[in-house]
PDB file of C-alpha atoms in Angstrom:
ATOM      1  CA  MET C   1      48.805  -4.186 -17.483  1.00 47.00           C
ATOM      2  CA  LYS C   2      48.966  -1.875 -14.464  1.00 44.00           C
ATOM      3  CA  LYS C   3      46.448   0.456 -16.125  1.00 45.00           C
ATOM      4  CA  VAL C   4      44.061  -2.441 -16.720  1.00 39.00           C
ATOM      5  CA  LEU C   5      44.350  -3.563 -13.082  1.00 41.00           C
ATOM      6  CA  PHE C   6      43.828   0.010 -11.871  1.00 46.00           C
ATOM      7  CA  ILE C   7      40.701   0.446 -14.011  1.00 45.00           C
ATOM      8  CA  ALA C   8      39.368  -2.934 -12.876  1.00 46.00           C
ATOM      9  CA  MET C   9      39.898  -2.049  -9.205  1.00 49.00           C
ATOM     10  CA  ALA C  10      38.242   1.354  -9.704  1.00 50.00           C
ATOM     11  CA  LEU C  11      35.210  -0.256 -11.347  1.00 43.00           C
ATOM     12  CA  LEU C  12      34.998  -2.803  -8.541  1.00 44.00           C
ATOM     13  CA  CYS C  13      35.045  -0.040  -5.917  1.00 44.00           C
ATOM     14  CA  ILE C  14      32.255   1.840  -7.752  1.00 41.00           C
ATOM     15  CA  VAL C  15      30.121  -1.309  -7.934  1.00 37.00           C
ATOM     16  CA  ASN C  16      30.646  -1.995  -4.219  1.00 43.00           C
ATOM     17  CA  VAL C  17      29.725   1.587  -3.268  1.00 37.00           C
ATOM     18  CA  ASN C  18      26.538   1.481  -5.370  1.00 42.00           C
ATOM     19  CA  ALA C  19      25.552  -1.889  -3.926  1.00 39.00           C
ATOM     20  CA  ALA C  20      26.090  -0.635  -0.381  1.00 40.00           C
ATOM     21  CA  SER C  21      24.047   2.478  -1.119  1.00 41.00           C
ATOM     22  CA  ARG C  22      21.183   0.375  -2.474  1.00 42.00           C
ATOM     23  CA  GLY C  23      21.388  -1.851   0.554  1.00 41.00           C
ATOM     24  CA  ARG C  24      21.090   1.127   2.893  1.00 38.00           C
ATOM     25  CA  ARG C  25      18.076   2.462   0.995  1.00 39.00           C
ATOM     26  CA  GLY C  26      16.328  -0.874   0.964  1.00 43.00           C
ATOM     27  CA  GLY C  27      17.314  -1.737   4.510  1.00 42.00           C
ATOM     28  CA  SER C  28      15.832   1.495   5.829  1.00 43.00           C
ATOM     29  CA  ARG C  29      12.336   0.187   5.082  1.00 50.00           C
ATOM     30  CA  GLY C  30      12.611  -3.337   3.738  1.00 45.00           C
ATOM     31  CA  GLY C  31      11.395  -2.072   0.353  1.00 53.00           C
ATOM     32  CA  SER C  32      12.012   0.324  -2.493  1.00 70.00           C
ATOM     33  CA  TYR C  33      11.694   3.916  -1.170  1.00 90.00           C
ATOM     34  CA  GLU C  34      12.665   6.048   1.804  1.00 94.00           C
ATOM     35  CA  HIS C  35      10.357   9.078   1.494  1.00 96.00           C
ATOM     36  CA  SER C  36       7.086   9.666  -0.333  1.00 97.00           C
ATOM     37  CA  LEU C  37       4.748  12.640  -0.709  1.00 98.00           C
ATOM     38  CA  GLY C  38       1.284  12.926  -2.251  1.00 98.00           C
ATOM     39  CA  PHE C  39      -2.382  13.436  -1.506  1.00 97.00           C
ATOM     40  CA  LYS C  40      -5.353  11.561  -0.046  1.00 97.00           C
ATOM     41  CA  VAL C  41      -9.001  11.514  -1.194  1.00 96.00           C
ATOM     42  CA  GLY C  42     -12.007   9.960   0.554  1.00 93.00           C
ATOM     43  CA  SER C  43     -13.574  10.894   3.875  1.00 89.00           C
ATOM     44  CA  GLU C  44     -10.417  12.970   4.369  1.00 91.00           C
ATOM     45  CA  PHE C  45      -8.864  15.285   1.775  1.00 94.00           C
ATOM     46  CA  GLY C  46      -5.318  16.575   2.063  1.00 96.00           C
ATOM     47  CA  LEU C  47      -1.597  15.943   1.863  1.00 98.00           C
ATOM     48  CA  THR C  48       0.116  12.753   3.029  1.00 98.00           C
ATOM     49  CA  TYR C  49       3.779  11.940   3.702  1.00 98.00           C
ATOM     50  CA  LYS C  50       5.629   8.781   4.681  1.00 97.00           C
ATOM     51  CA  GLY C  51       9.286   8.578   5.653  1.00 96.00           C
ATOM     52  CA  PHE C  52      11.373   5.689   6.972  1.00 96.00           C
ATOM     53  CA  ILE C  53      13.385   8.013   9.196  1.00 94.00           C
ATOM     54  CA  PHE C  54      13.851   6.062  12.439  1.00 94.00           C
ATOM     55  CA  GLY C  55      16.737   3.870  11.318  1.00 91.00           C
ATOM     56  CA  VAL C  56      14.733   0.710  12.115  1.00 93.00           C
ATOM     57  CA  ASP C  57      13.886  -1.597   9.228  1.00 92.00           C
ATOM     58  CA  GLY C  58      10.208  -1.140   8.314  1.00 94.00           C
ATOM     59  CA  LEU C  59       9.416   1.586  10.886  1.00 96.00           C
ATOM     60  CA  ALA C  60       8.055   4.810   9.375  1.00 97.00           C
ATOM     61  CA  LEU C  61       6.444   8.157  10.162  1.00 97.00           C
ATOM     62  CA  GLN C  62       3.173   8.664   8.300  1.00 98.00           C
ATOM     63  CA  ALA C  63       1.757  12.183   8.548  1.00 97.00           C
ATOM     64  CA  ASP C  64      -1.443  13.609   7.048  1.00 97.00           C
ATOM     65  CA  LEU C  65      -2.657  17.207   6.886  1.00 97.00           C
ATOM     66  CA  GLY C  66      -6.174  17.827   5.617  1.00 95.00           C
ATOM     67  CA  VAL C  67      -9.903  18.371   6.032  1.00 93.00           C
ATOM     68  CA  LYS C  68     -12.292  15.687   7.286  1.00 89.00           C
ATOM     69  CA  VAL C  69     -16.094  15.540   7.725  1.00 81.00           C
ATOM     70  CA  GLU C  70     -17.305  13.809  10.898  1.00 76.00           C
ATOM     71  CA  GLY C  71     -20.400  13.476  13.052  1.00 69.00           C
ATOM     72  CA  SER C  72     -21.544  12.922  16.621  1.00 66.00           C
ATOM     73  CA  PRO C  73     -24.877  12.259  18.378  1.00 63.00           C
ATOM     74  CA  MET C  74     -26.335  15.178  20.345  1.00 58.00           C
ATOM     75  CA  SER C  75     -29.432  15.866  22.453  1.00 55.00           C
ATOM     76  CA  GLU C  76     -31.967  18.566  21.610  1.00 56.00           C
ATOM     77  CA  THR C  77     -34.401  20.478  23.791  1.00 58.00           C
ATOM     78  CA  VAL C  78     -37.221  21.938  21.669  1.00 57.00           C
ATOM     79  CA  LYS C  79     -39.940  24.235  23.057  1.00 58.00           C
ATOM     80  CA  LEU C  80     -43.002  24.890  20.900  1.00 58.00           C
ATOM     81  CA  ASP C  81     -46.401  26.338  21.939  1.00 61.00           C
ATOM     82  CA  GLY C  82     -45.624  25.880  25.609  1.00 65.00           C
ATOM     83  CA  GLN C  83     -44.572  22.249  25.258  1.00 67.00           C
ATOM     84  CA  THR C  84     -41.012  20.988  25.883  1.00 68.00           C
ATOM     85  CA  MET C  85     -39.752  18.061  23.830  1.00 65.00           C
ATOM     86  CA  LYS C  86     -36.387  16.318  24.071  1.00 67.00           C
ATOM     87  CA  ASP C  87     -34.946  14.372  21.212  1.00 62.00           C
ATOM     88  CA  LYS C  88     -31.708  12.812  19.986  1.00 65.00           C
ATOM     89  CA  SER C  89     -30.143  14.133  16.839  1.00 61.00           C
ATOM     90  CA  TYR C  90     -26.881  13.985  14.906  1.00 62.00           C
ATOM     91  CA  TRP C  91     -24.328  16.777  14.691  1.00 65.00           C
ATOM     92  CA  THR C  92     -22.237  16.984  11.541  1.00 69.00           C
ATOM     93  CA  PHE C  93     -19.030  19.004  11.546  1.00 74.00           C
ATOM     94  CA  TYR C  94     -15.748  19.255   9.714  1.00 81.00           C
ATOM     95  CA  THR C  95     -12.192  19.384  11.021  1.00 88.00           C
ATOM     96  CA  ILE C  96      -8.885  20.803   9.835  1.00 92.00           C
ATOM     97  CA  GLU C  97      -6.229  18.619  11.436  1.00 95.00           C
ATOM     98  CA  ALA C  98      -2.744  17.137  11.437  1.00 97.00           C
ATOM     99  CA  ASN C  99      -2.493  13.369  11.967  1.00 97.00           C
ATOM    100  CA  PRO C 100       1.013  11.934  12.651  1.00 98.00           C
ATOM    101  CA  ASN C 101       1.325   8.133  12.982  1.00 98.00           C
ATOM    102  CA  VAL C 102       4.131   5.656  13.578  1.00 98.00           C
ATOM    103  CA  VAL C 103       3.624   2.526  11.469  1.00 97.00           C
ATOM    104  CA  TYR C 104       5.444  -0.696  10.681  1.00 97.00           C
ATOM    105  CA  GLN C 105       5.442  -1.563   6.993  1.00 96.00           C
ATOM    106  CA  LYS C 106       6.445  -4.832   5.332  1.00 95.00           C
ATOM    107  CA  THR C 107       6.609  -6.054   1.741  1.00 94.00           C
ATOM    108  CA  VAL C 108       4.459  -9.188   1.513  1.00 94.00           C
ATOM    109  CA  ALA C 109       4.670  -9.806  -2.244  1.00 93.00           C
ATOM    110  CA  ASN C 110       6.996  -8.808  -5.069  1.00 91.00           C
ATOM    111  CA  LEU C 111       5.297  -7.601  -8.238  1.00 87.00           C
ATOM    112  CA  ARG C 112       6.653  -7.467 -11.762  1.00 85.00           C
ATOM    113  CA  ASN C 113       7.405  -3.760 -11.531  1.00 85.00           C
ATOM    114  CA  GLY C 114       7.256  -3.179  -7.789  1.00 90.00           C
ATOM    115  CA  SER C 115       5.897  -4.592  -4.541  1.00 93.00           C
ATOM    116  CA  PHE C 116       2.763  -5.017  -2.439  1.00 95.00           C
ATOM    117  CA  ASP C 117       3.136  -3.717   1.148  1.00 96.00           C
ATOM    118  CA  LEU C 118       1.005  -3.866   4.287  1.00 97.00           C
ATOM    119  CA  TYR C 119       1.374  -1.572   7.313  1.00 98.00           C
ATOM    120  CA  GLY C 120      -0.111  -0.987  10.736  1.00 97.00           C
ATOM    121  CA  GLY C 121       0.407   1.341  13.672  1.00 98.00           C
ATOM    122  CA  GLY C 122      -1.214   4.296  15.392  1.00 97.00           C
ATOM    123  CA  GLY C 123      -1.049   7.978  16.220  1.00 97.00           C
ATOM    124  CA  VAL C 124      -2.916  11.129  17.235  1.00 97.00           C
ATOM    125  CA  SER C 125      -4.859  13.925  15.535  1.00 95.00           C
ATOM    126  CA  LEU C 126      -4.772  17.597  16.495  1.00 94.00           C
ATOM    127  CA  GLY C 127      -6.726  20.406  14.915  1.00 92.00           C
ATOM    128  CA  MET C 128      -9.806  22.587  14.807  1.00 88.00           C
ATOM    129  CA  ALA C 129     -13.514  21.757  14.320  1.00 83.00           C
ATOM    130  CA  GLN C 130     -16.571  23.630  13.092  1.00 77.00           C
ATOM    131  CA  THR C 131     -20.181  22.598  12.466  1.00 67.00           C
ATOM    132  CA  THR C 132     -21.590  22.396   8.958  1.00 57.00           C
ATOM    133  CA  PHE C 133     -24.470  24.650  10.092  1.00 53.00           C
ATOM    134  CA  SER C 134     -24.393  27.786  12.211  1.00 49.00           C
ATOM    135  CA  LEU C 135     -25.483  27.907  15.833  1.00 49.00           C
ATOM    136  CA  GLY C 136     -25.279  31.496  16.957  1.00 48.00           C
ATOM    137  CA  GLN C 137     -21.811  32.976  16.579  1.00 46.00           C
ATOM    138  CA  ALA C 138     -19.945  29.702  17.078  1.00 52.00           C
ATOM    139  CA  PRO C 139     -16.168  29.954  16.525  1.00 54.00           C
ATOM    140  CA  PHE C 140     -13.815  27.118  15.685  1.00 63.00           C
ATOM    141  CA  CYS C 141     -13.104  24.816  18.611  1.00 76.00           C
ATOM    142  CA  GLY C 142     -10.277  22.459  19.517  1.00 83.00           C
ATOM    143  CA  LYS C 143     -10.162  18.829  18.411  1.00 88.00           C
ATOM    144  CA  PHE C 144      -8.044  15.929  19.715  1.00 92.00           C
ATOM    145  CA  GLY C 145      -8.119  12.231  18.868  1.00 93.00           C
ATOM    146  CA  ILE C 146      -6.233   8.947  18.942  1.00 96.00           C
ATOM    147  CA  ASN C 147      -6.370   6.349  16.200  1.00 97.00           C
ATOM    148  CA  ALA C 148      -5.033   3.129  14.750  1.00 97.00           C
ATOM    149  CA  ALA C 149      -3.553   3.207  11.235  1.00 97.00           C
ATOM    150  CA  LEU C 150      -3.972   0.278   8.836  1.00 97.00           C
ATOM    151  CA  GLY C 151      -3.355   0.107   5.124  1.00 97.00           C
ATOM    152  CA  MET C 152      -1.786  -1.300   1.994  1.00 97.00           C
ATOM    153  CA  GLU C 153       0.407   0.071  -0.768  1.00 97.00           C
ATOM    154  CA  PHE C 154       1.205  -0.922  -4.326  1.00 96.00           C
ATOM    155  CA  VAL C 155       4.702   0.427  -4.963  1.00 95.00           C
ATOM    156  CA  PHE C 156       5.539   0.934  -8.653  1.00 92.00           C
ATOM    157  CA  ARG C 157       9.009   2.482  -8.814  1.00 84.00           C
ATOM    158  CA  LYS C 158       8.277   6.216  -8.343  1.00 91.00           C
ATOM    159  CA  PHE C 159       4.473   5.949  -8.025  1.00 95.00           C
ATOM    160  CA  ILE C 160       2.723   4.544  -4.942  1.00 97.00           C
ATOM    161  CA  LEU C 161      -0.998   3.743  -4.786  1.00 97.00           C
ATOM    162  CA  GLY C 162      -2.444   3.056  -1.343  1.00 97.00           C
ATOM    163  CA  LEU C 163      -5.580   2.391   0.687  1.00 97.00           C
ATOM    164  CA  ASP C 164      -5.599   3.871   4.205  1.00 96.00           C
ATOM    165  CA  PHE C 165      -8.011   3.218   7.108  1.00 96.00           C
ATOM    166  CA  LYS C 166      -7.832   4.936  10.496  1.00 96.00           C
ATOM    167  CA  PRO C 167     -10.415   4.003  13.172  1.00 94.00           C
ATOM    168  CA  GLY C 168     -10.188   5.925  16.424  1.00 94.00           C
ATOM    169  CA  TYR C 169     -11.751   8.099  19.116  1.00 92.00           C
ATOM    170  CA  GLY C 170     -11.896  11.891  19.203  1.00 88.00           C
ATOM    171  CA  LEU C 171     -13.075  14.874  21.219  1.00 84.00           C
ATOM    172  CA  ALA C 172     -14.170  18.312  20.067  1.00 79.00           C
ATOM    173  CA  PHE C 173     -14.435  20.771  22.935  1.00 76.00           C
ATOM    174  CA  SER C 174     -15.125  24.417  23.772  1.00 65.00           C
ATOM    175  CA  ASP C 175     -17.491  25.917  26.373  1.00 57.00           C
ATOM    176  CA  LYS C 176     -18.217  28.921  24.168  1.00 52.00           C
ATOM    177  CA  TYR C 177     -18.886  26.729  21.181  1.00 44.00           C
ATOM    178  CA  TRP C 178     -21.372  24.098  22.255  1.00 46.00           C
ATOM    179  CA  LYS C 179     -23.676  25.896  24.692  1.00 43.00           C
ATOM    180  CA  VAL C 180     -25.676  28.087  22.309  1.00 43.00           C
ATOM    181  CA  THR C 181     -29.310  28.627  21.403  1.00 47.00           C
ATOM    182  CA  ASN C 182     -30.558  28.787  17.838  1.00 48.00           C
ATOM    183  CA  VAL C 183     -33.930  30.417  17.076  1.00 48.00           C
ATOM    184  CA  PHE C 184     -35.608  28.989  13.972  1.00 51.00           C
ATOM    185  CA  PHE C 185     -38.734  31.177  13.809  1.00 48.00           C
ATOM    186  CA  ASP C 186     -39.350  34.926  14.094  1.00 45.00           C
ATOM    187  CA  ASP C 187     -41.808  34.450  16.974  1.00 45.00           C
ATOM    188  CA  GLU C 188     -39.033  32.834  19.060  1.00 44.00           C
ATOM    189  CA  VAL C 189     -41.154  29.886  20.194  1.00 38.00           C
ATOM    190  CA  SER C 190     -38.784  27.128  19.070  1.00 40.00           C
ATOM    191  CA  TRP C 191     -35.106  26.597  19.716  1.00 42.00           C
ATOM    192  CA  VAL C 192     -32.469  23.903  20.052  1.00 44.00           C
ATOM    193  CA  LYS C 193     -30.080  23.783  22.980  1.00 47.00           C
ATOM    194  CA  VAL C 194     -26.989  21.575  22.941  1.00 50.00           C
ATOM    195  CA  ASP C 195     -26.658  19.929  26.367  1.00 49.00           C
ATOM    196  CA  SER C 196     -23.003  18.874  26.159  1.00 54.00           C
ATOM    197  CA  HIS C 197     -19.954  21.099  25.860  1.00 57.00           C
ATOM    198  CA  THR C 198     -17.828  18.245  24.501  1.00 66.00           C
ATOM    199  CA  LEU C 199     -18.522  16.039  21.505  1.00 70.00           C
ATOM    200  CA  ASN C 200     -17.338  12.430  21.729  1.00 74.00           C
ATOM    201  CA  VAL C 201     -16.648  11.195  18.227  1.00 78.00           C
ATOM    202  CA  PHE C 202     -15.967   7.881  16.552  1.00 82.00           C
ATOM    203  CA  ASP C 203     -12.987   9.494  14.850  1.00 85.00           C
ATOM    204  CA  TRP C 204     -12.304   7.603  11.619  1.00 85.00           C
ATOM    205  CA  SER C 205     -11.156   8.134   8.066  1.00 90.00           C
ATOM    206  CA  VAL C 206     -10.736   5.997   4.973  1.00 93.00           C
ATOM    207  CA  GLY C 207      -9.243   7.037   1.672  1.00 94.00           C
ATOM    208  CA  MET C 208      -7.056   6.380  -1.326  1.00 97.00           C
ATOM    209  CA  THR C 209      -3.513   7.753  -1.319  1.00 97.00           C
ATOM    210  CA  PHE C 210      -1.533   8.756  -4.392  1.00 98.00           C
ATOM    211  CA  LYS C 211       2.137   9.366  -3.671  1.00 97.00           C
ATOM    212  CA  TRP C 212       5.488   9.700  -5.388  1.00 97.00           C
ATOM    213  CA  SER C 213       8.769   8.546  -3.891  1.00 94.00           C
ATOM    214  CA  LEU C 214      11.379  11.234  -3.272  1.00 91.00           C
TER     215      LEU C 214
END
């Protein structure tokens, strides 16, 4: 009888420990995972991570590292056959950047094999930029931006499928980078001069995320 009671108490302790552990995991985010790692495709390509590491229910760090193609208006000064013409154009460039965000995520619906989550928050982006065409000997330049972070996730046990949207504002800047002259013809009668040393960018990205919980 004592052996039976001892075994029953041991089993009860194991069940209580497992239940408490599950409660801590769920309570850390109000859902079914603590950390996830994967990749993003869309206007931004790269790695993405999310971790509920702050000890506050639903609060998470979302960090992306990747390459993004962006654009910004620019002014041109063109001289041809003694005539000077000014025009507005569009500058396309790509960035290599890190984008950490703090977001609040909440499960809004339980699915048969998982959950449907929504999240929102904001963060910053830091990295390097380069044009998609060459102007002189232009090196990489610095890039900084701020953004909101909005999205949704379908959480299926280990696999997580998401849609991520980040609207924001960015700057790409370098005196040596933007003030250059590009000669298009051998007779040197036509060139384009960029008037601004800093590009102001509607800094946005949208993409699908494919992650696995850790």
